[in-house]
Coordinates of C-alpha atoms in Angstrom, one line a residue:
X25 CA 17.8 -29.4 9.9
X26 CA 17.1 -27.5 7.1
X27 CA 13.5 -26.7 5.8
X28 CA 12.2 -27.6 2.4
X29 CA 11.5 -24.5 0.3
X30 CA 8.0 -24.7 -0.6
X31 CA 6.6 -24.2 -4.4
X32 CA 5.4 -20.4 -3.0
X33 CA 7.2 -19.1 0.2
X34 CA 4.3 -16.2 1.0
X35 CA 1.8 -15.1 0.1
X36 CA 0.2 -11.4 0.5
X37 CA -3.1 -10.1 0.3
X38 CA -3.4 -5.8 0.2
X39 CA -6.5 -4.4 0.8
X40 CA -5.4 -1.7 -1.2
X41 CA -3.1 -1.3 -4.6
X42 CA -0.6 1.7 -3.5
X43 CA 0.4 -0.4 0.0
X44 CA 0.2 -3.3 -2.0
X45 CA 2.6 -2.7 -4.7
X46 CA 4.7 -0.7 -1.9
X47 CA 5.6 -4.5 -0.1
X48 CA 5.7 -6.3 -4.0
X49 CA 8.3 -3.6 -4.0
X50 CA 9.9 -4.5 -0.8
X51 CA 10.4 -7.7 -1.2
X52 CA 12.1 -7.2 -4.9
X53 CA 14.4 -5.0 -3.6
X54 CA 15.4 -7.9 -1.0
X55 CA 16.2 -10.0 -3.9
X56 CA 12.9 -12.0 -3.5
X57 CA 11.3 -12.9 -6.8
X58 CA 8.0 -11.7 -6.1
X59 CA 4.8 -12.1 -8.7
X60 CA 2.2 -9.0 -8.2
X61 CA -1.7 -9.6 -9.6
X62 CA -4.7 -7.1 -9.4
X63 CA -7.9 -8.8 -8.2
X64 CA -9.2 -12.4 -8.2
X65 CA -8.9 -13.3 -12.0
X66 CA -5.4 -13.2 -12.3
X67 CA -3.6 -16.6 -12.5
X68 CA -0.9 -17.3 -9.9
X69 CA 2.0 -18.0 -12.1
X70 CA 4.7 -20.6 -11.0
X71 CA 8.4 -19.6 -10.1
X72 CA 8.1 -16.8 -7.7
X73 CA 9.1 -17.0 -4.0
X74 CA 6.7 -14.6 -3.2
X75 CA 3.1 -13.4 -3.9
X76 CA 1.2 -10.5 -3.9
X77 CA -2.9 -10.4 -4.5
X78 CA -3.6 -6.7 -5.2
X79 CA -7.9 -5.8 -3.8
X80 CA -9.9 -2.6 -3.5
X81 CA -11.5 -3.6 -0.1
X82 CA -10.4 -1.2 2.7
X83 CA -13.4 0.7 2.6
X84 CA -16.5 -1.9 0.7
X85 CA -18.7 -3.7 2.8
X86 CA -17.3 -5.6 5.7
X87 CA -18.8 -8.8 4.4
X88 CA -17.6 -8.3 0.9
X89 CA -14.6 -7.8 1.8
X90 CA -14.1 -10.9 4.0
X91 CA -15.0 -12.8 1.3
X92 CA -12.6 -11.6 -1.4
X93 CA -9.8 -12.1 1.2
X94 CA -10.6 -15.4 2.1
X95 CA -10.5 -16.1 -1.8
X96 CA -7.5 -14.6 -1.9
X97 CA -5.8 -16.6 0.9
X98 CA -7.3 -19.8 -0.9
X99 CA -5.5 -18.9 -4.1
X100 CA -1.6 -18.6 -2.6
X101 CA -2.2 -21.4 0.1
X102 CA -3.1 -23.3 -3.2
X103 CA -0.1 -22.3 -4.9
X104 CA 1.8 -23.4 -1.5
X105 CA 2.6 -20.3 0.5
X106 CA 3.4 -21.1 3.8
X107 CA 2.2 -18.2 5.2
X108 CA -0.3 -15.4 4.6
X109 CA 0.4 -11.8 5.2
X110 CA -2.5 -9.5 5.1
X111 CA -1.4 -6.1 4.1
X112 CA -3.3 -2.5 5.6
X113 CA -2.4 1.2 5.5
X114 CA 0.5 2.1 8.1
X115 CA -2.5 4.6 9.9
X116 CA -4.9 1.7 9.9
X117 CA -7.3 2.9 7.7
X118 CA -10.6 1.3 8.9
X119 CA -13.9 2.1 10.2
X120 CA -15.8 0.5 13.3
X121 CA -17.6 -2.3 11.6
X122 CA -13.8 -3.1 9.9
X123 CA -12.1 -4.1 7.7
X124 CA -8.9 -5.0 9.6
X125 CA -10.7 -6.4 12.3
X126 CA -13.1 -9.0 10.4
X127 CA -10.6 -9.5 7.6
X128 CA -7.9 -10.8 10.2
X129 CA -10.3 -13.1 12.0
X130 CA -11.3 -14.5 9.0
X131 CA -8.1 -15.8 7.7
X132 CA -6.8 -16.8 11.2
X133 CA -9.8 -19.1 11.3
X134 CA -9.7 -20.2 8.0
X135 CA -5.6 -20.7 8.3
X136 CA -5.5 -22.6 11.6
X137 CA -3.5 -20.0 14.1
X138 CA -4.0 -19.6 17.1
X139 CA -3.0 -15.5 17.1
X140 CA -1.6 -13.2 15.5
X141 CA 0.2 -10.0 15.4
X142 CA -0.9 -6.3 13.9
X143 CA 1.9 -4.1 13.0
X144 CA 1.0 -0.9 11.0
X145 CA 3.8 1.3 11.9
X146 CA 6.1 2.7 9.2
X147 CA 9.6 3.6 11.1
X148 CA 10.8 5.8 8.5
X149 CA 8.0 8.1 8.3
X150 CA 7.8 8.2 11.5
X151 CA 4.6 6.5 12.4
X152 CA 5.2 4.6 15.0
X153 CA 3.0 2.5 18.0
X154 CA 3.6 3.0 21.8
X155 CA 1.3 1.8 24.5
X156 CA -0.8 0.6 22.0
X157 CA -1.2 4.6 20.6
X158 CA -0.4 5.4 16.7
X159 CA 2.0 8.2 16.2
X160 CA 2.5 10.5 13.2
X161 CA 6.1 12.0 13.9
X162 CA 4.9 13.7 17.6
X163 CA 1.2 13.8 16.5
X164 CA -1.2 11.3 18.0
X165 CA -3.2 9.7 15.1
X166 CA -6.4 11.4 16.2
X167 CA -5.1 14.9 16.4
X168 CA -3.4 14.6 12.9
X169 CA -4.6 15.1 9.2
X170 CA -5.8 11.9 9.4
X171 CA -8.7 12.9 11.8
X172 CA -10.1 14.0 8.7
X173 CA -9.7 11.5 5.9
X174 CA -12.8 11.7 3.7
X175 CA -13.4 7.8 3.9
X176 CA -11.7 6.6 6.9
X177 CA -11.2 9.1 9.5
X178 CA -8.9 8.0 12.3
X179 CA -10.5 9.4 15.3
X180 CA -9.0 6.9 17.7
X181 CA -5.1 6.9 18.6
X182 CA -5.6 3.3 20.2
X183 CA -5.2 0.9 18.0
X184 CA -6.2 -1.7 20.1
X185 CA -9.0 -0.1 20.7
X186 CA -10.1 0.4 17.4
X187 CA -9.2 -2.9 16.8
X188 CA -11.2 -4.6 19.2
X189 CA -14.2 -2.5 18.4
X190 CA -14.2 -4.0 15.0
X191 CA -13.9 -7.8 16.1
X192 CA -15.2 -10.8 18.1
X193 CA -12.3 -11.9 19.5
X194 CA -10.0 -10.6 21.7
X195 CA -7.7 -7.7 21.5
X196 CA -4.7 -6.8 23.0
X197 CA -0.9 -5.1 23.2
X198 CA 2.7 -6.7 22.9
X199 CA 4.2 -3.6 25.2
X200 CA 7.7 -2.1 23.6
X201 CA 9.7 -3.6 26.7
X202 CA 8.6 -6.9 25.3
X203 CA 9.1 -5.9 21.7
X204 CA 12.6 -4.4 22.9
X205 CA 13.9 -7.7 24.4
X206 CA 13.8 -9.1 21.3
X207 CA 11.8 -12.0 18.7
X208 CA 11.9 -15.0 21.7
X209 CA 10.4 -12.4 24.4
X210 CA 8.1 -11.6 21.7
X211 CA 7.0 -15.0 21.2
X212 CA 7.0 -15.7 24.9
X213 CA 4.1 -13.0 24.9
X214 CA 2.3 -14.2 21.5
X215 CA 2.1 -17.6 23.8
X216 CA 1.1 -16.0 27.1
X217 CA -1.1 -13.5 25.6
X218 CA -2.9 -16.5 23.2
X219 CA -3.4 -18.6 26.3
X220 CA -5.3 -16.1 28.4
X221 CA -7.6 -15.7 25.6
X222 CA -5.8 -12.2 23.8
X223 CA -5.9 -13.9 20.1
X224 CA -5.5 -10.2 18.3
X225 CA -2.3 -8.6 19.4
X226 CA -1.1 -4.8 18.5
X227 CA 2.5 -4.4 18.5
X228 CA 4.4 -1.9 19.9
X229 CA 6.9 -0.3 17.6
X230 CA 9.2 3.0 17.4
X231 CA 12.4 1.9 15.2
X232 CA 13.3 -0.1 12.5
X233 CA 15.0 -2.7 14.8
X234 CA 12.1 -3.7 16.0
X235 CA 10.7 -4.5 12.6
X236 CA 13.2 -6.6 12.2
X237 CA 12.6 -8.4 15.8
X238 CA 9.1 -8.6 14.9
X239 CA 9.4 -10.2 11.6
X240 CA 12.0 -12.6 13.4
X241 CA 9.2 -13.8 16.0
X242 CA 6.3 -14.1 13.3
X243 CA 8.4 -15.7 10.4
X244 CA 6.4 -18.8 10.8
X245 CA 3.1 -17.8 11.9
X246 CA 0.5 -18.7 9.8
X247 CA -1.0 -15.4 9.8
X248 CA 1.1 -12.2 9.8
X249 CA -0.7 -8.3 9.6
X250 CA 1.2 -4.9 9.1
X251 CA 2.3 -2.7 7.0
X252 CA 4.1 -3.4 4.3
X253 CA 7.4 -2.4 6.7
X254 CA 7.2 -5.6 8.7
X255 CA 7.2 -7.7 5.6
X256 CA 10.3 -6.5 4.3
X257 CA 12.1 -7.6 7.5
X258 CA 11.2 -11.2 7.1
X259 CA 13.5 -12.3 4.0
X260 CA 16.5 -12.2 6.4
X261 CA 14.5 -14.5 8.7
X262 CA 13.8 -16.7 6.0
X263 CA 17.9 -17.1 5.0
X264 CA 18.6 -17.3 8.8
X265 CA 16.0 -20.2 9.1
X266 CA 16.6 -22.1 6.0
X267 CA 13.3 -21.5 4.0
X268 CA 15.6 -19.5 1.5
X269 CA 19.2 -19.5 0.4
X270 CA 21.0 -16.7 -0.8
X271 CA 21.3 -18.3 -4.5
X272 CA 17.6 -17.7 -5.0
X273 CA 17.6 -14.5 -4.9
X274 CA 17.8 -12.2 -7.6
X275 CA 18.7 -8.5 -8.8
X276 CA 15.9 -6.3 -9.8
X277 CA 15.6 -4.1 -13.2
X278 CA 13.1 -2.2 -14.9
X279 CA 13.6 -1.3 -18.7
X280 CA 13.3 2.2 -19.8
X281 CA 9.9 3.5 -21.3
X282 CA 9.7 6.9 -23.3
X283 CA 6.4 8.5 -24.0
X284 CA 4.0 11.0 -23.2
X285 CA 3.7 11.5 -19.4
X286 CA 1.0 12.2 -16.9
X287 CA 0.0 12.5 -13.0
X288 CA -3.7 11.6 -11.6
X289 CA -4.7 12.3 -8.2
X290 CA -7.4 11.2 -6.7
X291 CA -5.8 11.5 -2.8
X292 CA -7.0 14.6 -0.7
X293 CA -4.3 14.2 1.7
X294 CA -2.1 17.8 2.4
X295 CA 1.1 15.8 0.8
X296 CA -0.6 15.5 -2.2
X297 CA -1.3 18.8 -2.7
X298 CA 2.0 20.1 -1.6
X299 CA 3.2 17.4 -4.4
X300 CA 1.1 18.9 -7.2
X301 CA 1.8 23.0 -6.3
X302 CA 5.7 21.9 -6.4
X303 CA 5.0 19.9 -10.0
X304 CA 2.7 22.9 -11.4
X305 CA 5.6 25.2 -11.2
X306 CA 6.8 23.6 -14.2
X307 CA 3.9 21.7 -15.9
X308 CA -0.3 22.2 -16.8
X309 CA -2.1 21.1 -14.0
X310 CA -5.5 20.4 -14.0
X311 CA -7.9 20.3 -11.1
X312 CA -11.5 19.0 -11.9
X313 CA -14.2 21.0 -9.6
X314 CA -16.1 17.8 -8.6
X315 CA -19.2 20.6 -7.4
X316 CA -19.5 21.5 -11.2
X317 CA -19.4 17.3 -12.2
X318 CA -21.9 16.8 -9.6
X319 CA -24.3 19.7 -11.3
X320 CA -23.9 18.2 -14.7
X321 CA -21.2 19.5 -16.0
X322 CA -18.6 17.2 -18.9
X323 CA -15.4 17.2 -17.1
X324 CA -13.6 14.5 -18.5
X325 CA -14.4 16.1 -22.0
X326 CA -12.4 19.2 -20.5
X327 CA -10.0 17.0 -19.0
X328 CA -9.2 15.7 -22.6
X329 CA -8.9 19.0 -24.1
X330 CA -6.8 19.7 -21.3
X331 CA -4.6 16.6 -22.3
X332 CA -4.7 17.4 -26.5
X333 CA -3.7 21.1 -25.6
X334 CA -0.3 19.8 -23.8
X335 CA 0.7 16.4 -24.2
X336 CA 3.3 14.9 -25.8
X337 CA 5.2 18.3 -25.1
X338 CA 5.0 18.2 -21.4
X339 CA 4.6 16.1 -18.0
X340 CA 0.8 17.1 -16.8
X341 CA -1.7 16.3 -14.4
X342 CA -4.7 15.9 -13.3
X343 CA -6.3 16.4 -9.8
X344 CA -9.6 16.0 -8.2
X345 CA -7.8 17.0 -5.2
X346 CA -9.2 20.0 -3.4
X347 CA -8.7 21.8 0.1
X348 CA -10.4 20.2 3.3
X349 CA -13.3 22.9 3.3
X350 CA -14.8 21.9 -0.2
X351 CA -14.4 18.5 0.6
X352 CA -16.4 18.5 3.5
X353 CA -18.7 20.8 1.7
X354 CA -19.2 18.4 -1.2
X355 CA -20.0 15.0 1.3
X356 CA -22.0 17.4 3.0
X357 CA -24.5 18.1 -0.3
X358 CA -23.6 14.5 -1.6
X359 CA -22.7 11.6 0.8
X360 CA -19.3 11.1 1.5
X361 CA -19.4 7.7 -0.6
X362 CA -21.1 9.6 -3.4
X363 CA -18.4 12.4 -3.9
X364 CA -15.4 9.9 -3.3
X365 CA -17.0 7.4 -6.0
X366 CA -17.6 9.9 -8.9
X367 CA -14.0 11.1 -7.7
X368 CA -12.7 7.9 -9.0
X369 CA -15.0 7.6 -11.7
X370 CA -14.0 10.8 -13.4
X371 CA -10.4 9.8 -13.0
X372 CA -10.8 6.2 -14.1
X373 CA -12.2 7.4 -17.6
X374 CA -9.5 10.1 -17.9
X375 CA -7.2 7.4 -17.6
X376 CA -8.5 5.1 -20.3
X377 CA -8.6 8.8 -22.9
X378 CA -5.1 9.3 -21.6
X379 CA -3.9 5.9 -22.7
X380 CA -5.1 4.3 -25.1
X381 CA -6.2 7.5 -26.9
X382 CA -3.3 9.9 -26.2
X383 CA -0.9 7.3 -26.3
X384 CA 0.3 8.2 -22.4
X385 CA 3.2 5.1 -21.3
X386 CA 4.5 6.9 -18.2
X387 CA 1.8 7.6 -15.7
X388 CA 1.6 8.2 -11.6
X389 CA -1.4 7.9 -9.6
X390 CA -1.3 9.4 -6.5
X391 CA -4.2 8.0 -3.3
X392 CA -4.7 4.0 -3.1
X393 CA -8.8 4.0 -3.6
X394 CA -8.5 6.4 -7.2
X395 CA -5.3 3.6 -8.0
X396 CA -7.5 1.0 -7.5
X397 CA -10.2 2.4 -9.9
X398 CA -7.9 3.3 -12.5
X399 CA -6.0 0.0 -12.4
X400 CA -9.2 -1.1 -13.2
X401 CA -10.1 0.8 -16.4
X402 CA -7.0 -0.1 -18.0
X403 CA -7.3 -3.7 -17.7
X404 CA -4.3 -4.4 -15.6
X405 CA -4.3 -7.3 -14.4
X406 CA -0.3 -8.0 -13.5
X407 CA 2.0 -5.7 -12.1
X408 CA 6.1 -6.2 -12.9
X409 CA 7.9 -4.6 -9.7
X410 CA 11.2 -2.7 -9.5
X411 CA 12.4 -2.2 -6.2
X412 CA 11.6 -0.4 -3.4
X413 CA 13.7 3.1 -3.0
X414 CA 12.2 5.2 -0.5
X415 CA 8.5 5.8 1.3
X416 CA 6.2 6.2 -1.5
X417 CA 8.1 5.4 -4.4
X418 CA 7.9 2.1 -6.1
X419 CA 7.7 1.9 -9.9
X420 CA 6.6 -0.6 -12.2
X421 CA 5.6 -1.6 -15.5
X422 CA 2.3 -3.2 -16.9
X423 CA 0.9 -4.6 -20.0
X424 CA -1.9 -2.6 -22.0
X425 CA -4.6 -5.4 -22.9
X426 CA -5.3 -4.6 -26.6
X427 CA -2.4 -2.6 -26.9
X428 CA 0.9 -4.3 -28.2
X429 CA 3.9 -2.1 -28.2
X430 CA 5.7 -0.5 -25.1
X431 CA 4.3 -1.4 -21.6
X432 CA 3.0 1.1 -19.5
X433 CA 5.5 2.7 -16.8
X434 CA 3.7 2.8 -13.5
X435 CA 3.9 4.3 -10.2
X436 CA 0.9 3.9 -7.8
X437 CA 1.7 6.2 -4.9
X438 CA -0.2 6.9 -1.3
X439 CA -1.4 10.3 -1.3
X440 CA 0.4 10.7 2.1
X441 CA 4.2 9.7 1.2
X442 CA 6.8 11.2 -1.3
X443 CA 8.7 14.0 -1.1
X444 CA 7.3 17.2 -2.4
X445 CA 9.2 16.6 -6.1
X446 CA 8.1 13.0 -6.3
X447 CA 5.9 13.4 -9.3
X448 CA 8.3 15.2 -11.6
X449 CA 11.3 12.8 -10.3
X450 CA 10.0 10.2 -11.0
X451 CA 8.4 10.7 -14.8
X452 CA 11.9 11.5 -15.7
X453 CA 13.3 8.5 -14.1
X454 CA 11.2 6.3 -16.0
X455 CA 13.2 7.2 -19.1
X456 CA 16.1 5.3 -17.6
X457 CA 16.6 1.6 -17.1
X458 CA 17.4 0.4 -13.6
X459 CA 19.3 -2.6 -11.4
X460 CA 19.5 -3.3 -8.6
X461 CA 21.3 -5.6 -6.5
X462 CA 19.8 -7.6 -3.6
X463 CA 19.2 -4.7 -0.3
X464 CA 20.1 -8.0 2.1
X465 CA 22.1 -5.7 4.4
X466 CA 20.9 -2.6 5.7
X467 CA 17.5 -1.4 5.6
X468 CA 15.5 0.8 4.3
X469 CA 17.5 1.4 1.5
X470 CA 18.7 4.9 1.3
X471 CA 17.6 6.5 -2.0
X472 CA 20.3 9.2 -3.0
X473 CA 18.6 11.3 -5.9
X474 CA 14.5 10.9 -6.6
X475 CA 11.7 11.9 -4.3
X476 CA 13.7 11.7 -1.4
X477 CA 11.9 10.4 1.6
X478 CA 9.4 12.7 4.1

């Protein structure tokens, strides 16, 4: 018998805006119609299979951030999702008091399930989970870069670990000879594991098959964590179980967009900066020495001279990126919080001179907490997704409030993915109108010309 096809199919929360746009993305380039909205305000328009509520809450308060979700989940289950997919960073960016951990108790209490299933890994970057242990390529998670993120640094390589440190309930693993046997051995364990008390369940997983076997065993589960990865597996469970037919979906497209061009970045990750030496070797690049912001100094009226000197003539950008030493120096002398806020505050108002006063309509911002804040100076509020083509690239268009005329090209991109031409690549792509037809076959996609993956 087949299923009814309810008025929203899923729904999405992402804790942050770059992995958040990154599974909008996804799912558009599965042929889902997917709707994308930043924050709380934005209304939940009808006509979409899918939904994606954009927040800023991997790194606030526990409790604040608990609540936002749960508002969130109240929203799509409104508009009829049938199930909720909260969305974190494929290295599990959290801390010991959360916010996976409470987040995803939250919901599954407020949704009715009775477990459910964490799965961060990213196959094609290679940052995969065995024995319950996140990999980076051959690094364990606490012996790479990631050790020293300046918000979130990952100091545990088992997840289920880290996990459980941050909840109530129970924690446990779904081993990769269960994983590898397919989605009914998978749900064997979900059932085994839920009845012994194990209501919090990592998930094994080294290739992109067993994305797909995950998102086959969780395709109805009222609560579904990951990565964005995992989601983009489940529209072929959907066709194979009758909750969508082929003749809803649809092609994706972006229009072309001209107009002056610019990079922020906000991340500190070493990608980032490899990103922004390759893009200087043809464009004005910009760092902003945070020390000299912190001891008065007007850097975002240098960062508009800066702007004035260059733009419309040539692609620039502008960084408070800076090497691990400063950094540490700087949250040293300041608070880690401190130096990561006035990061993003300096690049927020940068962003609002660069648009609405400079006239900037193609813009990337590299790191998901300085995407959040600048999202949030320009008034966005709903995010029109092209497809996904490779890790870290996924572009966009929004709407300028206040400012009729051509939308704003968009790429919001994790400081850790792209490859090392990315920025360039991509301002020059978003010159040029897109299609793309429905990626229902094979996956990932395989992206033959810009920013190839890492």
């Amino acid at each position: 018998m087949t299923a009814s096809k309810p008025s929203l199919l899923f729904g999405a929360i992402a804790d942050d805006l770059t992995g958040g746009t990154e599974l909008a993305s996804m799912l558009v380039a599965r042929g889902v119609a997917t709707g994308c909205t930043v924050g709380l305000e934005a209304p939940i328009l009808p006509g979409k299979t899918a939904h994606v509520i954009l927040l800023k809450t991997r790194v606030i308060a526990a409790a604040d951030a608990v609540r936002q979700v749960i508002e969130a989940a109240d929203r799509l289950v409104e508009a009829g999702a049938r199930q909720i997919f909260f969305k974190y960073c494929a290295t599990f960016d959290s801390t010991p008091a959360g916010n996976i951990g409470p987040c995803a108790e939250a919901l599954l209490e407020r949704l009715g399930g009775s477990v459910t299933l964490f799965t961060p890994a990213l196959c094609e970057t290679g940052r995969t989970v065995y024995q319950g242990h996140m990999f980076g390529g051959a690094q364990l998670l606490a012996e790479s870069p990631k050790r020293f993120d300046p918000l979130t640094p990952m100091t545990d390589s088992n997840l289920v670990r880290v996990l459980q440190v941050q909840s109530r309930g129970k924690a446990g693993l779904v081993p990769y000879l269960t994983v590898d046997a397919g989605p009914e051995a998978i749900r064997a364990a979900m059932r085994e594991k839920s009845a012994r008390g194990e209501t919090l369940l990592v998930t094994d997983t080294i290739r992109e098959r067993d994305l797909a076997a995950i998102a086959q065993a969780a395709f109805d589960l009222p609560l579904m964590t990951g990565n964005s990865s995992v989601a983009a597996h489940l529209p072929p469970a959907w066709l194979a179980h009758g909750l969508l037919d082929r003749k809803d979906l649809v092609p994706a497209g972006l229009p072309a967009v001209d107009g002056p061009a610019a990079v922020l970045a906000g991340s500190v990750a070493d990608r980032t900066i490899e990103q922004l030496d390759r893009f200087a070797q043809g464009n004005p690049v910009l760092t902003i020495d945070l020390a000299s912001a912190f001891a008065g100094a007007d850097v975002v009226a240098q960062a508009r001279t800066f702007a004035e000197r260059h733009l419309p003539n040539a692609m620039i950008a502008i960084a408070t990126t800076a090497p691990q030493a400063s950094v540490e120096a700087l949250q040293r002398a300041h608070g880690r919080e401190a130096v990561a806020a006035k990061a993003e505050e300096i690049l927020a108002d940068i962003a609002r001179i660069l648009a609405r006063d400079l006239g900037v309509r193609r813009l990337v911002v590299a790191g998901g907490e300085t995407a959040g804040s600048v999202v949030k100076a320009l008034g966005i509020d709903r995010i029109a997704m092209g497809a996904y083509e490779c890790p870290g690239l996924s572009r966009a268009i929004a709407d300028l409030p206040g400012l009729p005329g051509d939308p704003l090209a968009l790429m919001l991109k994790s400081g850790k993915l792209g490859g090392p031409d990315i920025f360039a690549d991509v301002l020059q792509d978003m010159t040029r109108s897109s299609a793309i037809a429905p990626a229902i076959g094979t996956w990932p996609p395989v992206k033959a010309t810009t920013g190839k993956a890492s």
